[in-house]
PDB file of C-alpha atoms in Angstrom:
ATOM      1  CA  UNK A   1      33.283 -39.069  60.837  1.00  0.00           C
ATOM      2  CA  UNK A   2      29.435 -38.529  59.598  1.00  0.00           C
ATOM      3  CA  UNK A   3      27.188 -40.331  61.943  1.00  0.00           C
ATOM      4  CA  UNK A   4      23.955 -41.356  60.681  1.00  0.00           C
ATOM      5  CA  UNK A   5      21.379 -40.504  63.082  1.00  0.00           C
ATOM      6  CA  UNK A   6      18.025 -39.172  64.097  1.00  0.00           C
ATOM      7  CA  UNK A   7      19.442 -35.168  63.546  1.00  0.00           C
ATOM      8  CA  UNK A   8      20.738 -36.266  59.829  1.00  0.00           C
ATOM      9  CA  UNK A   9      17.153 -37.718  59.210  1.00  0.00           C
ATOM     10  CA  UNK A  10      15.067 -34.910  60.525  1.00  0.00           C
ATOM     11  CA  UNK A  11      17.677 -32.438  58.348  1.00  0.00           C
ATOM     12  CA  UNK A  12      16.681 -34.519  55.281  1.00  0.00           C
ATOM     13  CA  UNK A  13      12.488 -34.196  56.476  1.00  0.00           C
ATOM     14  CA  UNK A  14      13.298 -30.532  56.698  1.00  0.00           C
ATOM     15  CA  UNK A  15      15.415 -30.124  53.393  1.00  0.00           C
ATOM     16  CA  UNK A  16      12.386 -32.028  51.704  1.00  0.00           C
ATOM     17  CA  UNK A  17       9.637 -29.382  53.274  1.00  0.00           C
ATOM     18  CA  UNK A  18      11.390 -26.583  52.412  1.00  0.00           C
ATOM     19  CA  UNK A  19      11.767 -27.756  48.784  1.00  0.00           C
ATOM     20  CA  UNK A  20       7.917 -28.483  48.974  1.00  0.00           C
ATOM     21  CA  UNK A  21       7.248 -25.204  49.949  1.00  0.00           C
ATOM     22  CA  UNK A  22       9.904 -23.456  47.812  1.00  0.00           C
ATOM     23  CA  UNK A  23       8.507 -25.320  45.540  1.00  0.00           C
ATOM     24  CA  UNK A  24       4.772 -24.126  45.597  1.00  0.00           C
ATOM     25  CA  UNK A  25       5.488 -20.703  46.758  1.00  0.00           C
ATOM     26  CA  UNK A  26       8.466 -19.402  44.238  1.00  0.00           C
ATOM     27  CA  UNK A  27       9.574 -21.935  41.747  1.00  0.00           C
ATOM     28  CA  UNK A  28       6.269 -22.931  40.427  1.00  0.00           C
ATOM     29  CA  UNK A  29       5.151 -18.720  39.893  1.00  0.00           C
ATOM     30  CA  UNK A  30       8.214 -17.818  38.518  1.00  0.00           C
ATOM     31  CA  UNK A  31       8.124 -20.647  36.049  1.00  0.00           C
ATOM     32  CA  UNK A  32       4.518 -20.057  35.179  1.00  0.00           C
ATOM     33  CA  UNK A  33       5.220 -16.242  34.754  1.00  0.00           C
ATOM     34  CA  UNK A  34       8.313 -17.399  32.072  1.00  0.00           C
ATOM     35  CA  UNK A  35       5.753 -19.520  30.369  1.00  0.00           C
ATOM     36  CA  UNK A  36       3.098 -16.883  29.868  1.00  0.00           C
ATOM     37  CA  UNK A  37       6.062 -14.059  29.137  1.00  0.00           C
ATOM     38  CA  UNK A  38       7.273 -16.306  26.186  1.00  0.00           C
ATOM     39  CA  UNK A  39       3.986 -17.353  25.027  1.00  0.00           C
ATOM     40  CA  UNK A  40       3.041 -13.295  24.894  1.00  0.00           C
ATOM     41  CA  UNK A  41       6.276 -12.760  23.179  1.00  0.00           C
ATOM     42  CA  UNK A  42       5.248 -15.793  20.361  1.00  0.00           C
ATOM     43  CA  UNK A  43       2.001 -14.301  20.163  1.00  0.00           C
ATOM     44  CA  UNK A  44       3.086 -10.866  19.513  1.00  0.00           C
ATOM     45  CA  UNK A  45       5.949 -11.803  16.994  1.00  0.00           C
ATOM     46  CA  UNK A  46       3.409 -14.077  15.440  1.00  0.00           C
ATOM     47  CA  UNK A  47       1.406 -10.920  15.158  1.00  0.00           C
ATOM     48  CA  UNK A  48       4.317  -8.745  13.726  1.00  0.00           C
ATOM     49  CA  UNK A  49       4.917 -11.264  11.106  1.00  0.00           C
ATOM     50  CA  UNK A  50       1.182 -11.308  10.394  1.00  0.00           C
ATOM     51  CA  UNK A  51       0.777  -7.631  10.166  1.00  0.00           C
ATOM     52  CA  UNK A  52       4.255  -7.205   8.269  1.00  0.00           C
ATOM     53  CA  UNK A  53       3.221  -9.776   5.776  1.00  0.00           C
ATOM     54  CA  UNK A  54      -0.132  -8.104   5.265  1.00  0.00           C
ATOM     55  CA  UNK A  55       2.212  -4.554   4.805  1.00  0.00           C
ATOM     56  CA  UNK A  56       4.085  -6.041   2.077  1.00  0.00           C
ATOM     57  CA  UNK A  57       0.838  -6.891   0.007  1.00  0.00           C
ATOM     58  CA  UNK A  58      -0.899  -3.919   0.498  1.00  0.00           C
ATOM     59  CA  UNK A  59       2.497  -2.376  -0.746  1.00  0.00           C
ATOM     60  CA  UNK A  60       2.731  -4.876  -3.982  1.00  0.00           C
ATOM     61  CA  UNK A  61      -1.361  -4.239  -3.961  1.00  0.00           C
ATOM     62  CA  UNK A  62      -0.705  -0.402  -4.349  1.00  0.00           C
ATOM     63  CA  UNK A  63       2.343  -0.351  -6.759  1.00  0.00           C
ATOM     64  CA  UNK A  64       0.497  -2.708  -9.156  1.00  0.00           C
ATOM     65  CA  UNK A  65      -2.544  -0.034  -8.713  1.00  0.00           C
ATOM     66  CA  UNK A  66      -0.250   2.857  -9.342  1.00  0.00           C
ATOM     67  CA  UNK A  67       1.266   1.222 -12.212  1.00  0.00           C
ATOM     68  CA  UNK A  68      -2.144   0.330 -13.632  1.00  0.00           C
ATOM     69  CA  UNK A  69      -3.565   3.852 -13.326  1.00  0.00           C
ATOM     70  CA  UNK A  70      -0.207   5.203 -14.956  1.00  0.00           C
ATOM     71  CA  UNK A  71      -0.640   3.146 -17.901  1.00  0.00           C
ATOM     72  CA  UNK A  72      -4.331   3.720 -18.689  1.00  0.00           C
ATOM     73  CA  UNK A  73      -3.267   7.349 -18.140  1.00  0.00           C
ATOM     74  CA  UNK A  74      -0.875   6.985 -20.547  1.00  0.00           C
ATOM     75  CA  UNK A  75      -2.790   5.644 -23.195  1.00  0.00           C
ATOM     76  CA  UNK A  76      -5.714   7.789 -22.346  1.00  0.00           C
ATOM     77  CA  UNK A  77      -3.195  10.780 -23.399  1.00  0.00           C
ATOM     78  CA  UNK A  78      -2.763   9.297 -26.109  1.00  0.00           C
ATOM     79  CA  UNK A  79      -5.703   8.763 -26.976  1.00  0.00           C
ATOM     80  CA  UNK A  80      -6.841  12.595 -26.224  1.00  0.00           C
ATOM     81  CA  UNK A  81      -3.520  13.868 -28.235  1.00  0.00           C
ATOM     82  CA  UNK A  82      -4.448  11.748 -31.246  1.00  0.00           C
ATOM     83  CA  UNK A  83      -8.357  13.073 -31.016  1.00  0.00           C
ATOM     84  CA  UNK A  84      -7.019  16.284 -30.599  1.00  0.00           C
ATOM     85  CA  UNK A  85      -4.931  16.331 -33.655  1.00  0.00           C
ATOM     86  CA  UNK A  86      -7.545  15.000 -35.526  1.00  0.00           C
ATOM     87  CA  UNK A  87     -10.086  17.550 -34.255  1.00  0.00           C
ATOM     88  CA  UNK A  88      -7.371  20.103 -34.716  1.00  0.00           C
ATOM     89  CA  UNK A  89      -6.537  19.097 -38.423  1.00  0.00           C
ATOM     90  CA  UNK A  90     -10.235  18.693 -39.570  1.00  0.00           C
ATOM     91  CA  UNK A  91     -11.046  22.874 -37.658  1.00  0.00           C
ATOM     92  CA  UNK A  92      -8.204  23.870 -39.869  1.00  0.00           C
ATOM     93  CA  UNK A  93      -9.238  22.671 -42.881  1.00  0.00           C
ATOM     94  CA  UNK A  94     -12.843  24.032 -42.418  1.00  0.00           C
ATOM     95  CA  UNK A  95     -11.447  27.391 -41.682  1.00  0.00           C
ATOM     96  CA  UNK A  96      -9.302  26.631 -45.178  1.00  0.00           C
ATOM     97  CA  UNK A  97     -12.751  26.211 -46.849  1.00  0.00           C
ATOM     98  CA  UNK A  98     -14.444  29.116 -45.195  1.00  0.00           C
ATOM     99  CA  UNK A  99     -11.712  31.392 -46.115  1.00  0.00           C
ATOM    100  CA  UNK A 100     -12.023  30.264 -49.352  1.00  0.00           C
ATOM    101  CA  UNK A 101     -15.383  30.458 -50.174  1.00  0.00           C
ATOM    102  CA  UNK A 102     -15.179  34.637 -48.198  1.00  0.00           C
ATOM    103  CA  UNK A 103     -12.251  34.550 -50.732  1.00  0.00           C
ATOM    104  CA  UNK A 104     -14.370  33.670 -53.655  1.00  0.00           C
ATOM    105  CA  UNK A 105     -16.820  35.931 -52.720  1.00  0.00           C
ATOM    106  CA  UNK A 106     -14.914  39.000 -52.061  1.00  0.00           C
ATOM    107  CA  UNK A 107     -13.628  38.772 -55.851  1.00  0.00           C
ATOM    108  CA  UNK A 108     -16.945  38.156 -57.216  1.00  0.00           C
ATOM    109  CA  UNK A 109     -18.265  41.052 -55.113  1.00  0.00           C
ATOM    110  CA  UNK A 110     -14.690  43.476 -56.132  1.00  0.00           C
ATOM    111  CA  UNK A 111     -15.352  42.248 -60.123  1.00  0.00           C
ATOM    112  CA  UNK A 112     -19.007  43.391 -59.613  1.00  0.00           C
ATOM    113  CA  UNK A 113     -18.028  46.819 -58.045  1.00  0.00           C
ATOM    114  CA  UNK A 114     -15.413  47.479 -60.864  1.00  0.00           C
ATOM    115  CA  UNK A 115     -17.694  46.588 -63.693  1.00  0.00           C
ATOM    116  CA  UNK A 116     -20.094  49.038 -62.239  1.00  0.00           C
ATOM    117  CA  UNK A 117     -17.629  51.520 -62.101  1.00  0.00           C
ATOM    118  CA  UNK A 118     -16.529  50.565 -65.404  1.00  0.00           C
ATOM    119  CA  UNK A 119     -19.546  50.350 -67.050  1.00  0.00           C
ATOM    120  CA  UNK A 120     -21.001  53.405 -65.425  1.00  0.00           C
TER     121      UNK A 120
END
């Protein structure tokens, strides 16, 4: 049979100390170590997220960029090509005129040489 006596009450006193001291020395560390473990962790996923998130616009920032600078090369091409052709079309039709007018003057200068030679 349990007694209840002076032994059973300074077991309880002693149970209650140790707890105290468990208490203060181990369970109190350990739980503040968890605390600032997981509020590192939080902080650094917070972080991750952050810098991921600011990853992902730069990306979309630099495609949109790329995509810009591809199109106004584009049309600059164009642009060139189409001045080109034009510049291209009008040197052609100079040298047409030039050749022309050496062609024009190359039979007025052969019809002067034969009449010379005809007349002389």
């Amino acid at each position: 049979m349990i007694s209840i006596n002076a032994t059973l009450m300074a077991q309880v006193i002693h149970f209650l100390i140790l707890m105290f001291i468990l208490n203060r020395l181990m369970f109190q560390p350990i739980m503040k170590l968890i605390k600032e473990r997981k509020e590192y962790t939080e902080k650094t996923s917070n972080r991750t997220k952050s810098i991921e998130f600011d990853t992902e616009r730069l990306k979309q920032e630099f495609i949109s960029k790329e995509n810009d600078a591809r199109k106004n090369a584009s049309e600059e091409r164009a642009e060139y090509r189409g001045t080109g052709m034009i510049e291209a079309t009008d040197l052609v039709d100079e040298s047409r005129k030039e050749v022309a007018a050496i062609k024009v003057k190359a039979d007025k200068d052969t019809e002067r040489v034969i009449g010379r030679r005809i007349s002389a």
